[in-house]
Amino acid sequence: MKDFEYHSPATLEEACQLLKKYDGQAKVLAGGTDLIPGLYRREIVPEQVINIKGIPSLNFIANEESKGLVLGSLVTFNEIISSPIIEEHYPILKEVAEKIASHQVRNLATIGGNLCNAAPSADSAPILIALDSTVALIEPGGKERTLPLEKFFIGPGETALAPGEILIQVHIPLLKPRTGVSYLKQTSRQALEIAVVGVAALVRLEKKTEKCSLVRLVIGACASTPLRIPAAEKILVGKKIGSQDIEAAAKAASEAVKPITDVRASKLYRKEMVRVQCKRSLEEAISRAKSSPETGME
Amino acid sequence: MMKHRLNLRVNKQDFEVFVKPKTTLVDLLRDELGLTGTNKGCGTGECGACTVLMNGNAVNSCLVLAVEADGAEITTIEGLASEGRLDPLQQAFVDEGAIQCGFCTPGMILVAKDFLEKNPQLREEDYKTAISGNLCRCTGYVKIVKAIKKVAEGE
Ligand SMILES: Cc1cc2nc3c(=O)[nH]c(=O)nc-3n(C[C@H](O)[C@H](O)[C@H](O)COP(=O)(O)OP(=O)(O)OC[C@H]3O[C@@H](n4cnc5c(N)ncnc54)[C@H](O)[C@@H]3O)c2cc1C
Ligand code: FES
Ligand code: FES
């Protein structure tokens, strides 16, 4: 590891001042589970490292009636797993967190770090996009803005964050009635693996008719960013979905993705697995929508 | 590079040390404090050999900078036995023959300690999940799982 200077601000204001002082050249440190291996392998050689973990205002889980769920960027995956609020209202987030890394890594790894690192395979991204999440960012000058998560990813390791900007919160809207969600992660072994293909699906069905009123299908690890598949969604919306529609949507998804060949899988294999996993994920989301409660905010 | 002063409590003993920012917690424990029970395999979070408890949470000490541990309470394998008695997990590993060369053992025991504390109700497959971030190069997983299960079930 190369030497660097280390700062540990206790407040968001202090962090912003430091980021301003170093004019976008400093690296933010959260859980460190992506950054420290990067430093170790000398893939990243920052002069300044700013540890934001000492900032209490970035570490909370809140369920707000109007906004839905708000997660501070420092919430770790194990905190998601053990949160009673999440277990009750957003069990899918617990399900996804359990598919990530190992117990030790989940004690460190934060949701903000997973998104800002912007690996195409990041497991929290597809499901959060399917849930229509937004992220709140703060620039070194202290100005805040929000952005749909779908617009946050630009390429591998590249996000809409301006130099020195910090991700402070993730907002997840309330889950409406008769809505089902699913995330399937395909890996070459059962644990401690990066996704070969990740598929998140959200399906909403109309009352009585059970016609599909909304679908979001998002695929991870098969393009330079997590990818939403409008072509597949279009096939399903407005229909009482049958197995042929699911097949057609899965095929459309398989045609829309642009995977690469790497150590984990070939391009062709990934395309075929997108078809298979989309089918399974849509089926799971539909069956969950059918059994989801009728009551709740419309 | 300027060294930082940090105060931390390791195995119930207070330490004041001076470290460079790039020093990882595992290197501090092994090279400065001489606590070589914590092992370093990969250095990048994959093998679990460096697992310690930091403020009660099992973490890979190769993924934590020593400076991040300022004010923290750390438990390594050396600190697990109390008053000359092994921790129940340590005893179970011995009794079940879950140790071969022993390189992975401290990490296995410490992750199991935290996992069992956080997950009181366990299904059969959870015992494997608990150690999914720990590699055993001697591949003695069956006995390791058996030892952890024994403690979880209070035998
Ligand atoms: C063994 C191992 C297994 C893993 N398995 C998985 C897996 O199964 N699935 C998966 O998705 N990932 C996995 N990861 C990757 C990693 O654990 C996650 O991406 C994690 O969520 C990163 O969060 P962090 O807090 O550790 O980020 P850090 O390493 O602290 O930061 C990551 C990047 O984001 C930036 N950053 C962090 N927080 C902010 C913020 N609030 N604002 C602006 N920038 C910020 C940092 O500057 C850095 O560039 C694994 C990693 C390891 C070591
Ligand atoms: S040395 Fe830390 S996980 Fe391998
Ligand atoms: S006992 Fe040798 S590495 Fe596990």
Coordinates of C-alpha atoms and ligand atoms in Angstrom, one line a residue:
Chain A
M1 CA 0.0 0.0 0.0
K2 CA 1.2 3.5 -0.8
D3 CA 1.2 6.1 2.0
F4 CA -1.7 8.6 2.3
E5 CA -2.9 11.2 4.7
Y6 CA -5.9 10.2 6.8
H7 CA -8.8 12.3 8.1
S8 CA -11.7 11.3 10.2
P9 CA -14.3 14.1 10.3
A10 CA -17.0 13.9 13.0
T11 CA -19.6 15.8 11.2
L12 CA -20.9 16.2 7.6
E13 CA -19.9 19.8 7.5
E14 CA -16.3 18.9 8.5
A15 CA -16.3 16.2 5.8
C16 CA -17.5 18.7 3.2
Q17 CA -14.8 21.2 4.2
L18 CA -12.1 18.6 3.8
L19 CA -13.5 17.5 0.4
K20 CA -13.5 21.1 -0.7
K21 CA -10.0 21.7 0.6
Y22 CA -8.6 18.7 -1.4
D23 CA -10.7 19.7 -4.5
G24 CA -12.0 16.4 -5.5
Q25 CA -8.7 14.6 -5.0
A26 CA -9.5 12.9 -1.7
K27 CA -11.0 9.4 -1.5
V28 CA -14.0 8.7 0.7
L29 CA -13.7 5.7 3.0
A30 CA -16.8 4.0 4.3
G31 CA -16.7 0.2 5.1
G32 CA -13.5 -0.1 3.1
T33 CA -14.4 -3.5 1.7
D34 CA -13.9 -2.2 -1.9
L35 CA -11.5 0.6 -1.2
I36 CA -8.9 -1.2 1.0
P37 CA -8.4 -4.1 -1.4
G38 CA -8.0 -1.4 -4.1
L39 CA -5.3 0.3 -2.0
Y40 CA -3.6 -3.0 -1.2
R41 CA -3.4 -3.9 -4.9
R42 CA -2.3 -0.3 -5.7
E43 CA -5.2 0.1 -8.2
I44 CA -6.1 3.3 -6.3
V45 CA -3.4 5.6 -5.0
P46 CA -5.0 8.6 -3.3
E47 CA -3.1 11.2 -1.4
Q48 CA -5.9 11.8 1.0
V49 CA -8.4 9.4 2.6
I50 CA -11.4 10.7 4.4
N51 CA -13.1 8.2 6.7
I52 CA -16.8 9.2 6.9
K53 CA -17.7 6.4 9.3
G54 CA -17.5 8.7 12.3
I55 CA -20.4 10.8 11.1
P56 CA -23.4 9.7 13.1
S57 CA -26.0 11.5 10.9
L58 CA -25.2 9.2 8.0
N59 CA -26.0 6.1 10.0
F60 CA -29.7 5.5 10.5
I61 CA -32.7 3.5 9.2
A62 CA -36.1 5.4 9.3
N63 CA -39.5 4.5 8.0
E64 CA -41.3 7.7 7.1
E65 CA -45.0 7.7 6.2
S66 CA -44.6 10.1 3.2
K67 CA -41.2 9.1 1.9
G68 CA -41.1 5.4 2.7
L69 CA -37.8 4.0 3.9
V70 CA -34.8 6.2 4.3
L71 CA -31.3 4.6 4.7
G72 CA -28.3 6.6 5.7
S73 CA -25.4 5.8 3.4
L74 CA -23.4 4.1 6.2
V75 CA -26.0 1.4 7.0
T76 CA -24.2 -1.9 6.7
F77 CA -25.7 -5.1 5.1
N78 CA -25.8 -6.8 8.5
E79 CA -27.7 -3.8 9.9
I80 CA -30.2 -4.3 7.1
I81 CA -30.5 -8.0 7.9
S82 CA -31.1 -7.3 11.6
S83 CA -33.4 -4.3 11.3
P84 CA -37.0 -5.0 12.5
I85 CA -38.3 -2.1 10.3
I86 CA -36.9 -3.7 7.2
E87 CA -38.0 -7.2 8.1
E88 CA -41.6 -6.0 8.5
H89 CA -41.9 -3.6 5.6
Y90 CA -39.2 -4.4 3.1
P91 CA -38.2 -8.0 3.6
I92 CA -36.8 -8.1 0.1
L93 CA -33.9 -5.9 1.3
K94 CA -33.0 -8.4 3.9
E95 CA -33.2 -11.2 1.3
V96 CA -30.8 -9.3 -0.9
A97 CA -28.4 -8.4 1.9
E98 CA -28.1 -12.1 2.8
K99 CA -26.8 -12.8 -0.7
I100 CA -23.9 -10.4 -0.3
A101 CA -20.4 -11.4 0.7
S102 CA -19.7 -13.0 4.1
H103 CA -20.8 -12.3 7.6
Q104 CA -17.5 -10.4 8.4
V105 CA -17.7 -8.4 5.2
R106 CA -21.4 -7.6 5.8
N107 CA -20.4 -6.1 9.2
L108 CA -18.3 -3.6 7.4
A109 CA -19.8 -3.1 3.9
T110 CA -22.2 -0.2 3.6
I111 CA -25.1 0.4 1.2
G112 CA -23.6 3.7 0.1
G113 CA -20.3 2.1 -0.7
N114 CA -21.9 -0.6 -2.7
L115 CA -23.7 2.0 -4.9
C116 CA -20.7 4.5 -5.1
N117 CA -18.3 1.7 -6.0
A118 CA -20.6 1.1 -9.0
A119 CA -19.5 -2.4 -9.9
P120 CA -21.9 -3.6 -12.6
S121 CA -22.5 -6.7 -10.4
A122 CA -23.3 -4.7 -7.2
D123 CA -26.1 -6.7 -5.6
S124 CA -28.0 -3.8 -4.0
A125 CA -28.4 -1.8 -7.3
P126 CA -30.9 -3.8 -9.4
I127 CA -33.4 -4.2 -6.5
L128 CA -33.1 -0.6 -5.5
I129 CA -33.7 0.5 -9.0
A130 CA -36.7 -1.9 -9.3
L131 CA -38.1 -0.3 -6.2
D132 CA -37.7 3.2 -7.8
S133 CA -35.3 4.5 -5.2
T134 CA -33.6 7.8 -5.2
V135 CA -30.3 8.9 -3.7
A136 CA -29.5 12.1 -1.9
L137 CA -26.1 13.6 -2.5
I138 CA -24.2 16.5 -0.9
E139 CA -21.5 18.5 -2.7
P140 CA -18.5 20.0 -0.9
G141 CA -20.2 23.4 -0.8
G142 CA -23.0 21.8 1.2
K143 CA -25.7 21.9 -1.4
E144 CA -27.9 18.8 -1.6
R145 CA -29.6 17.2 -4.5
T146 CA -31.5 14.1 -5.2
L147 CA -31.3 11.8 -8.2
P148 CA -33.2 8.7 -9.3
L149 CA -30.9 5.8 -8.7
E150 CA -31.5 4.6 -12.3
K151 CA -29.6 7.8 -13.4
F152 CA -26.8 7.4 -10.9
F153 CA -24.7 4.7 -12.7
I154 CA -22.6 5.8 -15.7
G155 CA -20.2 2.9 -16.2
P156 CA -18.1 0.4 -14.3
G157 CA -16.8 2.4 -11.3
E158 CA -18.3 5.6 -12.7
T159 CA -21.3 7.4 -11.2
A160 CA -23.1 10.7 -11.4
L161 CA -21.2 11.9 -8.2
A162 CA -19.4 15.1 -8.9
P163 CA -15.8 15.4 -7.5
G164 CA -16.0 15.6 -3.7
E165 CA -19.7 14.8 -3.7
I166 CA -20.9 12.3 -1.0
L167 CA -23.9 10.0 -1.1
I168 CA -25.8 10.6 2.1
Q169 CA -29.1 8.8 1.8
V170 CA -31.1 6.2 -0.1
H171 CA -34.9 6.7 -0.3
I172 CA -37.1 3.8 -1.1
P173 CA -40.8 4.5 -1.8
L174 CA -43.5 2.6 0.0
L175 CA -44.4 -0.7 -1.5
K176 CA -48.0 -0.4 -2.8
P177 CA -50.5 -3.2 -2.4
R178 CA -50.5 -6.2 -4.7
T179 CA -46.9 -5.6 -5.6
G180 CA -44.3 -8.4 -5.6
V181 CA -40.6 -8.1 -5.7
S182 CA -37.8 -10.6 -6.4
Y183 CA -34.0 -10.7 -6.7
L184 CA -32.2 -13.7 -8.0
K185 CA -28.4 -13.8 -8.0
Q186 CA -26.7 -16.5 -10.0
T187 CA -23.2 -17.4 -8.9
S188 CA -20.8 -20.3 -9.6
R189 CA -20.8 -21.4 -6.0
Q190 CA -23.3 -20.7 -3.2
A191 CA -21.5 -18.2 -1.1
L192 CA -18.9 -15.4 -1.2
E193 CA -19.3 -14.9 -5.0
I194 CA -19.9 -12.0 -7.3
A195 CA -23.0 -12.3 -9.4
V196 CA -22.7 -13.9 -12.9
V197 CA -26.2 -12.5 -13.5
G198 CA -28.5 -10.7 -11.1
V199 CA -32.1 -10.1 -11.8
A200 CA -34.5 -7.9 -9.9
A201 CA -38.2 -7.8 -10.8
L202 CA -41.1 -5.7 -9.4
V203 CA -44.6 -6.5 -10.6
R204 CA -47.9 -4.9 -9.6
L205 CA -51.3 -6.4 -10.4
E206 CA -54.6 -4.7 -10.6
K207 CA -57.3 -5.6 -8.1
K208 CA -59.7 -8.3 -9.3
T209 CA -58.7 -8.4 -13.0
E210 CA -55.1 -9.3 -11.9
K211 CA -53.9 -7.4 -15.0
C212 CA -50.3 -6.2 -14.7
S213 CA -50.2 -2.4 -14.1
L214 CA -46.5 -2.0 -13.5
V215 CA -43.3 -3.9 -14.1
R216 CA -39.7 -3.0 -13.5
L217 CA -37.1 -5.5 -14.6
V218 CA -33.5 -4.7 -13.8
I219 CA -30.4 -6.8 -14.6
G220 CA -27.0 -6.7 -13.0
A221 CA -23.6 -7.9 -14.1
C222 CA -24.6 -7.9 -17.8
A223 CA -23.7 -4.5 -19.0
S224 CA -21.5 -1.6 -18.0
T225 CA -24.2 -0.5 -15.4
P226 CA -27.2 -2.2 -13.9
L227 CA -29.7 -2.2 -16.8
R228 CA -33.4 -1.7 -16.9
I229 CA -35.2 -3.5 -19.7
P230 CA -38.1 -1.4 -21.0
A231 CA -38.6 -3.7 -24.0
A232 CA -39.4 -6.6 -21.6
E233 CA -41.6 -4.5 -19.3
K234 CA -43.7 -3.3 -22.3
I235 CA -44.6 -6.9 -23.1
L236 CA -46.1 -7.4 -19.7
V237 CA -47.9 -4.2 -18.8
G238 CA -51.6 -4.1 -19.3
K239 CA -51.9 -7.9 -19.6
K240 CA -53.1 -10.7 -17.4
I241 CA -49.7 -12.3 -17.6
G242 CA -49.5 -15.8 -18.9
S243 CA -46.4 -18.1 -19.2
Q244 CA -46.0 -17.2 -22.9
D245 CA -45.7 -13.5 -21.9
I246 CA -43.1 -14.3 -19.4
E247 CA -41.1 -16.3 -21.9
A248 CA -41.3 -13.4 -24.4
A249 CA -40.2 -10.8 -21.8
A250 CA -37.3 -13.0 -20.7
K251 CA -36.2 -13.4 -24.3
A252 CA -36.4 -9.6 -24.9
A253 CA -34.2 -9.1 -21.8
S254 CA -31.7 -11.6 -23.0
E255 CA -31.5 -9.7 -26.3
A256 CA -31.2 -6.3 -24.6
V257 CA -28.3 -7.1 -22.3
K258 CA -24.6 -6.5 -23.3
P259 CA -22.6 -8.8 -21.1
I260 CA -18.9 -9.4 -21.4
T261 CA -16.9 -12.6 -21.2
D262 CA -14.7 -12.7 -18.1
V263 CA -13.4 -15.2 -15.6
R264 CA -16.8 -15.8 -14.2
A265 CA -18.7 -16.6 -17.4
S266 CA -18.9 -16.1 -21.1
K267 CA -21.0 -13.6 -22.9
L268 CA -23.2 -16.3 -24.4
Y269 CA -23.7 -18.1 -21.2
R270 CA -24.7 -14.8 -19.4
K271 CA -27.2 -14.0 -22.2
E272 CA -28.8 -17.4 -21.8
M273 CA -28.9 -17.2 -18.0
V274 CA -30.5 -13.7 -18.2
R275 CA -33.4 -15.5 -20.0
V276 CA -33.6 -18.2 -17.4
Q277 CA -33.3 -16.0 -14.4
C278 CA -35.6 -13.3 -15.7
K279 CA -38.3 -16.0 -16.2
R280 CA -37.8 -17.2 -12.6
S281 CA -37.6 -13.8 -11.1
L282 CA -40.8 -12.6 -12.9
E283 CA -42.6 -15.7 -11.8
E284 CA -41.6 -15.2 -8.2
A285 CA -42.5 -11.5 -8.3
I286 CA -46.0 -12.3 -9.8
S287 CA -46.7 -15.0 -7.2
R288 CA -45.6 -12.6 -4.4
A289 CA -47.9 -9.8 -5.9
K290 CA -50.8 -12.2 -5.8
S291 CA -50.2 -13.0 -2.1
S292 CA -49.3 -9.5 -1.0
P293 CA -51.7 -7.6 1.2
E294 CA -54.7 -5.7 -0.3
T295 CA -54.4 -2.9 2.2
G296 CA -51.9 0.0 2.3
M297 CA -51.3 3.3 0.5
E298 CA -52.5 3.4 -3.1
Chain B
M1 CA 4.2 10.2 6.4
M2 CA 2.9 11.5 9.7
K3 CA 2.1 8.8 12.2
H4 CA -1.2 8.9 14.1
R5 CA -1.5 8.2 17.8
L6 CA -4.3 5.8 18.6
N7 CA -5.7 4.3 21.7
L8 CA -7.4 1.0 21.6
R9 CA -8.3 -1.8 23.9
V10 CA -7.2 -5.2 22.8
N11 CA -8.2 -8.3 24.9
K12 CA -9.2 -6.0 27.8
Q13 CA -5.8 -4.3 27.8
D14 CA -5.2 -0.7 26.9
F15 CA -2.7 0.3 24.3
E16 CA -1.4 3.5 22.9
V17 CA 0.4 3.1 19.6
F18 CA 1.7 5.3 16.7
V19 CA 0.9 4.0 13.2
K20 CA 1.0 5.2 9.6
P21 CA -2.5 5.6 8.1
K22 CA -1.8 2.7 5.7
T23 CA -1.1 0.2 8.4
T24 CA -4.0 -2.3 8.5
L25 CA -5.4 -3.6 11.8
V26 CA -4.1 -7.1 11.1
D27 CA -0.6 -5.8 10.7
L28 CA -0.8 -3.7 13.9
L29 CA -2.0 -6.7 15.8
R30 CA 0.6 -9.1 14.5
D31 CA 3.7 -6.9 13.9
E32 CA 3.3 -4.2 16.6
L33 CA 1.4 -6.0 19.4
G34 CA 2.8 -9.4 18.8
L35 CA -0.6 -11.0 18.7
T36 CA 0.1 -13.6 16.0
G37 CA -3.0 -15.7 16.7
T38 CA -4.7 -13.5 14.1
N39 CA -3.5 -14.8 10.7
K40 CA -3.2 -13.1 7.4
G41 CA -3.9 -15.1 4.3
C42 CA -5.1 -13.1 1.4
G43 CA -5.1 -9.5 2.7
T44 CA -8.2 -8.7 0.7
G45 CA -11.2 -9.9 2.6
E46 CA -11.6 -13.3 0.9
C47 CA -10.2 -15.9 3.4
G48 CA -11.3 -14.9 6.8
A49 CA -8.1 -15.9 8.5
C50 CA -7.7 -12.4 9.9
T51 CA -11.1 -12.2 11.6
V52 CA -11.3 -10.4 14.9
L53 CA -14.1 -8.9 17.0
M54 CA -14.2 -5.1 16.7
N55 CA -16.7 -3.6 19.2
G56 CA -18.4 -7.0 19.2
N57 CA -18.6 -7.4 15.4
A58 CA -16.6 -10.0 13.5
V59 CA -14.6 -8.1 10.8
N60 CA -11.8 -8.9 8.5
S61 CA -8.9 -7.1 10.1
C62 CA -7.2 -6.8 6.7
L63 CA -10.1 -4.6 5.6
V64 CA -9.8 -2.2 8.5
L65 CA -7.1 0.5 8.8
A66 CA -5.5 0.5 12.2
V67 CA -6.4 4.2 12.6
E68 CA -10.0 3.3 12.2
A69 CA -9.7 1.3 15.4
D70 CA -9.0 4.4 17.5
G71 CA -11.1 4.0 20.6
A72 CA -12.3 0.5 19.6
E73 CA -12.5 -2.6 21.7
I74 CA -10.8 -5.5 19.9
T75 CA -10.9 -9.2 20.8
T76 CA -8.5 -11.6 19.1
I77 CA -8.3 -15.3 19.6
E78 CA -5.8 -14.7 22.4
G79 CA -8.5 -12.9 24.4
L80 CA -11.2 -15.5 24.2
A81 CA -10.4 -17.8 27.1
S82 CA -11.2 -16.4 30.5
E83 CA -9.7 -17.3 33.8
G84 CA -7.8 -20.2 32.2
R85 CA -10.9 -21.7 30.7
L86 CA -11.3 -22.0 27.0
D87 CA -14.4 -20.4 25.4
P88 CA -17.1 -23.1 24.6
L89 CA -16.3 -22.7 20.9
Q90 CA -12.6 -23.3 21.4
Q91 CA -13.4 -26.3 23.5
A92 CA -15.8 -27.7 20.9
F93 CA -13.2 -27.2 18.1
V94 CA -10.7 -29.2 20.2
D95 CA -13.2 -31.9 21.2
E96 CA -14.6 -32.4 17.7
G97 CA -11.1 -32.5 16.1
A98 CA -12.1 -29.4 14.0
I99 CA -8.5 -28.2 13.9
Q100 CA -5.9 -29.6 11.5
C101 CA -3.0 -27.1 10.8
G102 CA -4.9 -24.5 12.7
F103 CA -4.3 -21.6 10.3
C104 CA -8.0 -20.9 9.8
T105 CA -9.1 -21.8 13.3
P106 CA -9.0 -18.3 15.0
G107 CA -11.0 -16.8 12.2
M108 CA -13.5 -19.7 12.2
I109 CA -14.0 -19.4 16.0
L110 CA -14.4 -15.6 16.1
V111 CA -16.9 -15.4 13.2
A112 CA -18.9 -18.2 14.8
K113 CA -18.9 -16.4 18.1
D114 CA -20.5 -13.2 16.5
F115 CA -22.8 -15.2 14.2
L116 CA -24.2 -17.2 17.0
E117 CA -24.8 -14.1 19.1
K118 CA -26.6 -12.3 16.3
N119 CA -28.7 -15.3 15.1
P120 CA -30.3 -17.1 18.0
Q121 CA -32.5 -19.3 15.8
L122 CA -30.5 -21.3 13.3
R123 CA -31.5 -23.6 10.5
E124 CA -29.2 -26.4 9.4
E125 CA -27.8 -24.5 6.5
D126 CA -27.0 -21.5 8.6
Y127 CA -23.9 -23.2 10.1
K128 CA -22.3 -23.2 6.7
T129 CA -23.4 -19.7 6.0
A130 CA -21.7 -18.5 9.2
I131 CA -18.3 -19.6 7.9
S132 CA -18.9 -18.8 4.2
G133 CA -16.2 -16.1 4.5
N134 CA -13.6 -18.4 5.9
L135 CA -11.4 -20.8 3.9
C136 CA -9.8 -23.9 5.4
R137 CA -7.0 -25.1 3.3
C138 CA -7.0 -28.4 5.1
T139 CA -10.7 -28.7 4.1
G140 CA -12.0 -29.9 7.4
Y141 CA -15.3 -28.1 7.1
V142 CA -17.5 -31.0 8.3
K143 CA -15.9 -31.1 11.7
I144 CA -15.9 -27.3 12.0
V145 CA -19.6 -27.1 11.3
K146 CA -20.2 -29.9 13.8
A147 CA -18.3 -28.0 16.5
I148 CA -20.2 -24.8 15.9
K149 CA -23.5 -26.6 15.9
K150 CA -22.6 -28.3 19.1
V151 CA -22.2 -25.0 20.9
A152 CA -25.3 -23.5 19.2
E153 CA -27.4 -26.3 20.5
G154 CA -25.9 -26.0 23.9
E155 CA -24.6 -29.6 24.1
Ligands
LIG1 C1 -14.7 -10.8 0.1 C2 -15.7 -9.8 -0.5 C3 -16.9 -10.2 -1.0 C4 -17.8 -9.3 -1.6 N1 -19.0 -9.8 -2.1 C5 -19.9 -8.9 -2.6 C6 -21.1 -9.4 -3.1 O1 -21.5 -10.5 -3.0 N2 -22.0 -8.5 -3.7 C7 -21.6 -7.2 -3.8 O2 -22.4 -6.4 -4.3 N3 -20.4 -6.7 -3.4 C8 -19.6 -7.5 -2.8 N4 -18.3 -7.1 -2.3 C9 -18.0 -5.7 -2.5 C10 -18.2 -4.7 -1.3 O3 -18.2 -5.4 -0.1 C11 -19.5 -3.9 -1.5 O4 -19.5 -3.2 -2.7 C12 -19.6 -2.9 -0.3 O5 -21.0 -2.6 -0.2 C13 -18.8 -1.7 -0.5 O6 -19.1 -0.8 0.6 P1 -18.0 -0.2 1.6 O7 -18.7 0.6 2.6 O8 -17.1 -1.2 2.0 O9 -17.3 0.8 0.5 P2 -15.8 1.4 0.5 O10 -14.8 0.4 0.2 O11 -15.6 2.2 1.7 O12 -16.0 2.4 -0.7 C14 -16.2 1.9 -2.0 C15 -16.2 3.1 -3.0 O13 -17.2 4.0 -2.8 C16 -16.8 5.3 -2.4 N5 -17.8 5.7 -1.3 C17 -18.2 4.9 -0.3 N6 -19.1 5.5 0.4 C18 -19.4 6.7 -0.2 C19 -20.3 7.8 0.0 N7 -21.2 7.7 1.0 N8 -20.3 8.8 -0.9 C20 -19.4 8.9 -1.9 N9 -18.5 7.9 -2.1 C21 -18.5 6.8 -1.3 C22 -15.4 5.1 -1.9 O14 -14.6 6.3 -2.1 C23 -14.9 4.0 -2.8 O15 -14.5 4.5 -4.0 C24 -17.4 -8.0 -1.7 C25 -16.2 -7.5 -1.2 C26 -15.3 -8.4 -0.6 C27 -14.0 -8.0 0.0
FES2 S1 -6.3 -11.9 5.3 FE1 -8.1 -10.9 5.8 S2 -9.6 -12.0 4.8 FE2 -7.8 -13.0 4.1
FES3 S1 -7.2 -26.3 9.7 FE1 -5.6 -25.9 8.3 S2 -6.5 -24.2 7.3 FE2 -8.2 -24.9 8.4

